[in-house]
Short mmCIF file of C-alpha atoms in Angstrom, two decimals:
data_model
loop_
_atom_site.label_atom_id
_atom_site.label_comp_id
_atom_site.label_asym_id
_atom_site.label_seq_id
_atom_site.Cartn_x
_atom_site.Cartn_y
_atom_site.Cartn_z
CA MET F 1 -53.68 -19.45 119.84
CA THR F 2 -50.42 -18.95 121.64
CA SER F 3 -49.21 -15.41 122.22
CA THR F 4 -45.52 -14.64 122.51
CA GLN F 5 -44.76 -12.55 125.59
CA THR F 6 -41.84 -10.10 125.42
CA SER F 7 -39.98 -8.92 128.50
CA PRO F 8 -40.20 -5.19 129.35
CA GLU F 9 -36.39 -4.85 129.11
CA ALA F 10 -35.56 -6.01 125.61
CA GLU F 11 -31.97 -6.81 124.77
CA PRO F 12 -30.24 -4.22 122.52
CA THR F 13 -30.01 -5.22 118.94
CA ALA F 14 -26.98 -4.90 116.67
CA GLY F 15 -28.50 -1.82 115.04
CA ASP F 16 -28.83 0.02 118.34
CA GLU F 17 -25.23 -0.78 119.29
CA ARG F 18 -24.02 0.46 115.91
CA GLN F 19 -26.00 3.72 116.35
CA ARG F 20 -24.49 4.36 119.80
CA GLN F 21 -21.00 3.73 118.48
CA THR F 22 -21.64 6.16 115.61
CA ARG F 23 -22.77 8.79 118.11
CA ARG F 24 -19.62 8.32 120.19
CA VAL F 25 -17.40 8.64 117.12
CA GLY F 26 -19.25 11.76 116.00
CA PHE F 27 -18.88 13.42 119.40
CA THR F 28 -15.18 12.52 119.53
CA GLN F 29 -14.60 13.98 116.09
CA THR F 30 -16.44 17.18 117.02
CA LEU F 31 -14.42 17.46 120.23
CA GLY F 32 -11.21 16.92 118.25
CA ARG F 33 -12.14 19.66 115.79
CA TRP F 34 -12.83 22.08 118.62
CA ASP F 35 -9.54 21.10 120.23
CA VAL F 36 -7.64 21.88 117.02
CA LYS F 37 -9.43 25.23 116.58
CA VAL F 38 -9.51 26.47 120.17
CA SER F 39 -6.32 25.09 121.78
CA PRO F 40 -3.88 27.40 119.89
CA TYR F 41 -5.77 30.44 121.19
CA LEU F 42 -5.74 29.03 124.71
CA TYR F 43 -1.98 28.53 124.52
CA ILE F 44 -1.32 32.15 123.55
CA SER F 45 -4.08 33.66 125.71
CA PRO F 46 -1.81 34.22 128.79
CA PHE F 47 0.34 36.62 126.77
CA PHE F 48 -2.64 38.65 125.58
CA ILE F 49 -4.20 38.70 129.05
CA LEU F 50 -0.90 39.90 130.53
CA PHE F 51 -0.53 42.47 127.73
CA LEU F 52 -4.08 43.69 128.36
CA VAL F 53 -3.43 44.16 132.08
CA THR F 54 0.11 45.58 131.99
CA GLY F 55 0.24 47.19 128.55
CA LEU F 56 -3.02 48.19 126.93
CA PHE F 57 -4.94 49.24 130.04
CA PRO F 58 -2.15 51.57 131.34
CA LEU F 59 -1.85 53.08 127.86
CA LEU F 60 -5.56 53.84 127.64
CA TYR F 61 -5.72 55.02 131.24
CA THR F 62 -2.77 57.37 130.61
CA ALA F 63 -4.71 58.87 127.70
CA TYR F 64 -7.66 59.37 130.05
CA VAL F 65 -5.48 61.07 132.68
CA SER F 66 -3.84 63.35 130.09
CA VAL F 67 -7.09 65.25 129.40
CA PHE F 68 -7.67 66.13 133.07
CA LYS F 69 -6.00 68.39 135.59
CA TRP F 70 -4.76 65.52 137.73
CA ASP F 71 -2.84 66.08 140.97
CA LEU F 72 -0.79 63.45 142.78
CA LEU F 73 -2.51 64.09 146.13
CA LEU F 74 -5.87 65.61 145.18
CA GLY F 75 -6.61 63.21 142.34
CA LYS F 76 -8.72 64.00 139.28
CA GLY F 77 -9.60 67.64 138.74
CA ASP F 78 -11.32 69.54 135.95
CA PHE F 79 -11.48 68.38 132.36
CA VAL F 80 -8.96 70.43 130.33
CA GLY F 81 -8.94 68.58 127.01
CA PHE F 82 -5.70 69.03 125.09
CA GLU F 83 -4.43 71.85 127.29
CA ASN F 84 -1.81 69.58 128.88
CA PHE F 85 -0.47 68.67 125.44
CA SER F 86 -0.30 72.30 124.27
CA THR F 87 1.41 73.38 127.50
CA VAL F 88 3.99 70.62 127.21
CA LEU F 89 4.67 71.33 123.53
CA GLN F 90 5.30 74.99 124.34
CA ALA F 91 7.76 74.19 127.15
CA PRO F 92 11.46 74.48 126.16
CA VAL F 93 12.33 71.72 128.63
CA PHE F 94 10.26 69.25 126.62
CA TRP F 95 12.19 69.93 123.42
CA LYS F 96 15.47 69.66 125.29
CA ALA F 97 14.35 66.25 126.53
CA VAL F 98 13.43 65.23 122.97
CA ARG F 99 16.86 66.33 121.72
CA ASN F 100 18.65 64.48 124.51
CA THR F 101 16.58 61.32 124.06
CA VAL F 102 17.15 61.11 120.29
CA SER F 103 20.84 61.95 120.64
CA ILE F 104 21.49 59.31 123.30
CA PHE F 105 19.43 56.83 121.30
CA LEU F 106 21.51 57.35 118.15
CA LEU F 107 24.83 57.27 120.03
CA SER F 108 23.90 54.00 121.71
CA SER F 109 21.81 52.01 119.22
CA VAL F 110 23.94 52.39 116.09
CA PRO F 111 27.30 51.32 117.66
CA GLN F 112 25.46 48.73 119.72
CA VAL F 113 24.09 46.85 116.70
CA ILE F 114 27.46 46.99 114.87
CA LEU F 115 29.43 45.77 117.93
CA ALA F 116 26.87 43.04 118.61
CA LEU F 117 27.27 41.74 115.05
CA VAL F 118 31.06 41.69 115.32
CA ILE F 119 31.01 39.97 118.74
CA ALA F 120 28.50 37.41 117.50
CA ALA F 121 30.70 36.63 114.49
CA LEU F 122 33.69 36.12 116.79
CA LEU F 123 31.70 33.86 119.12
CA ASP F 124 30.47 31.85 116.14
CA ALA F 125 34.06 31.01 115.17
CA ASN F 126 36.02 28.06 116.50
CA LEU F 127 37.18 29.51 119.81
CA ARG F 128 38.53 27.71 122.82
CA ALA F 129 36.22 27.79 125.84
CA ARG F 130 33.43 29.19 123.68
CA THR F 131 30.82 28.56 126.40
CA PHE F 132 32.82 30.73 128.82
CA TRP F 133 32.99 33.61 126.35
CA ARG F 134 29.32 33.31 125.45
CA MET F 135 28.35 33.46 129.09
CA GLY F 136 30.81 36.31 129.68
CA VAL F 137 29.19 38.67 127.19
CA LEU F 138 25.92 38.34 129.11
CA VAL F 139 27.39 39.37 132.48
CA PRO F 140 26.89 43.15 131.94
CA TYR F 141 23.20 42.53 131.24
CA VAL F 142 22.81 40.78 134.60
CA VAL F 143 24.36 43.69 136.51
CA ALA F 144 21.74 46.00 138.03
CA PRO F 145 21.25 49.27 136.10
CA VAL F 146 21.68 51.27 139.31
CA ALA F 147 25.09 49.70 139.91
CA VAL F 148 26.13 50.38 136.32
CA GLY F 149 25.00 54.00 136.65
CA VAL F 150 26.90 54.56 139.90
CA ILE F 151 30.12 52.98 138.59
CA PHE F 152 30.12 54.84 135.28
CA SER F 153 29.16 58.15 136.88
CA ARG F 154 32.29 57.85 139.02
CA MET F 155 34.39 56.89 136.01
CA PHE F 156 33.13 59.91 134.04
CA ALA F 157 33.33 62.37 136.95
CA ASP F 158 34.46 65.84 135.89
CA GLN F 159 37.18 66.32 138.52
CA SER F 160 38.29 62.97 139.92
CA GLY F 161 37.04 60.58 137.26
CA ILE F 162 39.26 57.83 135.89
CA ILE F 163 38.72 58.93 132.29
CA ASN F 164 39.79 62.51 132.96
CA GLN F 165 42.81 61.36 134.96
CA VAL F 166 43.94 59.25 132.02
CA LEU F 167 43.44 62.20 129.65
CA GLN F 168 45.48 64.48 131.91
CA ASN F 169 48.27 61.90 132.16
CA ILE F 170 48.65 61.84 128.39
CA GLY F 171 48.60 65.66 128.17
CA LEU F 172 44.99 66.28 127.14
CA ASN F 173 42.48 68.60 128.74
CA PRO F 174 39.78 67.07 130.96
CA ILE F 175 36.28 66.80 129.54
CA GLY F 176 33.14 68.01 131.28
CA TRP F 177 31.25 64.74 131.14
CA HIS F 178 28.46 66.09 133.37
CA SER F 179 28.46 69.77 132.36
CA GLU F 180 28.58 69.55 128.53
CA VAL F 181 25.89 68.21 126.24
CA LEU F 182 27.67 65.85 123.84
CA PRO F 183 30.13 64.36 126.38
CA SER F 184 27.28 63.60 128.76
CA HIS F 185 25.37 61.88 125.96
CA LEU F 186 28.46 59.84 125.06
CA ALA F 187 28.93 58.77 128.68
CA ILE F 188 25.30 57.69 129.05
CA ALA F 189 25.41 55.91 125.66
CA THR F 190 28.50 54.04 126.88
CA MET F 191 26.51 52.76 129.85
CA VAL F 192 23.70 51.61 127.57
CA ASN F 193 26.11 49.86 125.21
CA PHE F 194 27.85 48.17 128.13
CA ARG F 195 24.58 46.60 129.28
CA TRP F 196 22.90 45.67 126.01
CA THR F 197 25.62 44.85 123.47
CA GLY F 198 26.22 41.34 124.81
CA TYR F 199 22.50 40.62 124.98
CA ASN F 200 22.01 41.56 121.32
CA ALA F 201 25.19 39.64 120.41
CA LEU F 202 23.64 36.43 121.75
CA ILE F 203 20.52 37.06 119.67
CA PHE F 204 22.66 37.46 116.56
CA LEU F 205 24.70 34.39 117.54
CA ALA F 206 21.56 32.23 117.76
CA ALA F 207 20.52 33.43 114.31
CA MET F 208 24.01 32.79 112.89
CA GLN F 209 24.00 29.22 114.15
CA ALA F 210 20.75 28.60 112.27
CA ILE F 211 22.35 29.52 108.93
CA PRO F 212 22.98 26.39 106.82
CA ARG F 213 26.70 25.60 106.65
CA ASP F 214 26.31 24.57 103.02
CA LEU F 215 26.17 28.25 102.10
CA TYR F 216 29.58 28.87 103.66
CA GLU F 217 31.03 25.81 101.92
CA ALA F 218 29.69 27.01 98.57
CA ALA F 219 31.12 30.49 99.18
CA LEU F 220 34.47 28.96 100.15
CA ILE F 221 34.53 26.95 96.92
CA ASP F 222 33.83 30.16 94.99
CA GLY F 223 36.94 31.67 96.61
CA ALA F 224 35.29 33.94 99.19
CA ASN F 225 37.36 34.69 102.29
CA ARG F 226 35.97 35.16 105.84
CA PHE F 227 35.37 38.86 105.32
CA ARG F 228 33.50 38.26 102.06
CA GLN F 229 31.46 35.43 103.59
CA PHE F 230 30.38 37.68 106.45
CA PHE F 231 28.97 40.38 104.14
CA SER F 232 27.69 38.10 101.37
CA VAL F 233 26.26 35.21 103.39
CA THR F 234 25.91 36.09 107.08
CA ILE F 235 24.47 39.59 106.84
CA PRO F 236 21.83 38.75 104.17
CA MET F 237 20.68 35.72 106.18
CA LEU F 238 20.41 37.85 109.32
CA ARG F 239 18.11 40.49 107.86
CA PRO F 240 14.98 39.49 109.85
CA THR F 241 17.01 39.31 113.06
CA ILE F 242 18.68 42.66 112.35
CA ILE F 243 15.26 44.27 111.80
CA PHE F 244 14.03 42.78 115.10
CA VAL F 245 17.07 44.01 117.04
CA ILE F 246 16.85 47.50 115.49
CA ILE F 247 13.17 47.84 116.40
CA THR F 248 13.67 46.59 119.97
CA SER F 249 16.73 48.83 120.38
CA THR F 250 14.67 51.76 119.17
CA ILE F 251 11.93 51.10 121.70
CA GLY F 252 14.39 50.58 124.54
CA GLY F 253 16.67 53.46 123.57
CA LEU F 254 13.85 56.00 123.51
CA GLN F 255 12.59 54.80 126.90
CA ILE F 256 15.96 55.12 128.64
CA PHE F 257 15.55 56.08 132.30
CA ASP F 258 17.98 54.39 134.71
CA GLU F 259 21.28 55.52 133.19
CA PRO F 260 20.59 59.29 133.01
CA ARG F 261 18.76 59.13 136.32
CA MET F 262 21.80 57.65 138.10
CA PHE F 263 24.39 59.67 136.18
CA ASP F 264 24.54 62.24 138.99
CA GLN F 265 23.51 62.26 142.62
CA TYR F 266 20.52 64.55 142.05
CA GLY F 267 18.92 62.75 139.10
CA ARG F 268 17.64 65.96 137.50
CA GLY F 269 19.26 65.56 134.11
CA GLY F 270 22.02 68.10 134.71
CA ALA F 271 22.09 71.72 135.80
CA ASP F 272 20.80 72.87 132.40
CA GLN F 273 18.86 69.66 131.57
CA GLN F 274 21.66 68.71 129.18
CA TYR F 275 20.98 64.98 129.57
CA LEU F 276 17.36 65.01 130.72
CA THR F 277 15.42 62.36 128.79
CA LEU F 278 11.69 62.16 128.17
CA THR F 279 11.15 59.40 130.71
CA ASN F 280 13.01 61.43 133.35
CA TYR F 281 10.86 64.42 132.40
CA VAL F 282 7.74 62.32 132.94
CA TYR F 283 9.08 61.33 136.34
CA GLN F 284 9.76 64.96 137.29
CA LEU F 285 6.33 66.14 136.20
CA GLY F 286 4.53 63.31 137.96
CA TRP F 287 6.42 62.91 141.23
CA THR F 288 8.26 66.21 141.72
CA ASN F 289 5.72 68.68 140.32
CA ARG F 290 2.77 66.38 141.18
CA ASN F 291 1.10 67.09 137.84
CA PHE F 292 -0.05 63.72 136.53
CA GLY F 293 -2.00 65.26 133.66
CA ARG F 294 1.06 66.80 132.02
CA ALA F 295 3.16 63.74 132.83
CA ALA F 296 0.58 61.57 131.05
CA ALA F 297 0.63 63.96 128.08
CA VAL F 298 4.43 63.64 127.81
CA ALA F 299 4.11 59.85 128.08
CA TRP F 300 1.69 59.80 125.16
CA LEU F 301 3.91 62.07 123.09
CA LEU F 302 6.78 59.69 123.79
CA PHE F 303 4.59 56.79 122.65
CA VAL F 304 3.86 58.58 119.37
CA LEU F 305 7.58 59.35 118.91
CA ILE F 306 8.52 55.71 119.46
CA LEU F 307 5.80 54.59 117.06
CA VAL F 308 6.92 56.96 114.30
CA ILE F 309 10.65 56.18 114.62
CA GLY F 310 9.91 52.45 114.85
CA ILE F 311 7.85 52.53 111.65
CA VAL F 312 10.54 54.56 109.86
CA ASN F 313 13.23 52.08 110.98
CA TYR F 314 11.11 49.16 109.81
CA LEU F 315 10.42 50.70 106.40
CA ILE F 316 14.07 51.65 105.85
CA THR F 317 15.44 48.23 106.81
CA ARG F 318 12.70 46.50 104.82
CA ARG F 319 13.50 48.63 101.77
CA ILE F 320 17.24 47.96 102.07
CA SER F 321 16.70 44.22 102.41
CA SER F 322 14.30 44.09 99.45
CA ASP F 323 16.71 46.11 97.27
CA LYS F 324 19.62 43.82 98.16
CA SER F 325 17.58 40.69 97.47
CA ALA F 326 16.53 42.10 94.08
CA VAL F 327 20.16 42.84 93.21
CA SER F 328 21.22 39.31 94.22
CA LYS F 329 18.49 37.80 92.05
CA LYS F 330 19.66 39.85 89.06
CA ARG F 331 23.24 38.70 89.63
CA LYS F 332 22.11 35.07 89.71
CA LYS F 333 20.24 35.51 86.44
CA VAL F 334 23.30 37.12 84.81
CA ARG F 335 25.54 34.26 85.99
CA ALA F 336 23.04 31.68 84.72
#
């Protein structure tokens, strides 16, 4: 009998090669699935990590500081609970700061959004040197807030300011831009509008350029002029952008610090705190009075105020947009 001897290293068969190839394909498919599921979260993770470090952690740590008697030099003291909040809420200066903050916010945000819409509509038209004008509206945003504050504080000076000199030349009485409540708010709101109107105009301009031109052609065929096209086509198509700008303007307007701080040489919000804002009040409590606990309490109250006003703005604009869309749908049904 003859026995067939096989070598210890047998050659791979076709079945083994097919099994290895199947394993490779299966691993590649699994890796591809994980890539599709995980990669979007990896792409957006830097934002959330940065927000956690610079946004969420300071917010939570401020809440922790607000329930302690915390000194700038001595550090953490005794636990006082909500005593800092009750003390701040009973202080007349706090309510003056709330009044000033809301007043300056309204005087700056409302005209700012309207002017930004008008400027964006002009920039969207067929202008000569449109790139120059579009870059020009962004120049005030590039200027440092300190420089803007110094220049406008000199312009609105009570005695030797340019504005009062012009008023006196035309026979009007000078205005106490630094000593009176409403004029000081108007002057600070002018500074805010100077810096941010062009920035918001470019946001509106980008949204206007994304509107399909077929809508304007259809409106033109129906006999609508430029004014009618702006209110019937442009504004309805800009509703999401308008809501975004209103919310961001609300957040920024209630956190205003540089303009009232640089409005006078002392930075105390006026002799009678007539233009002291909440952020300036936080600064005074923390760095001048060295009471970090009360400063943190004011910061948290400001956060709640911004949250409430932001939600109210969102609900109002959302309700207006939904009502207008419902009316337009009814008109379409009637025409059909």
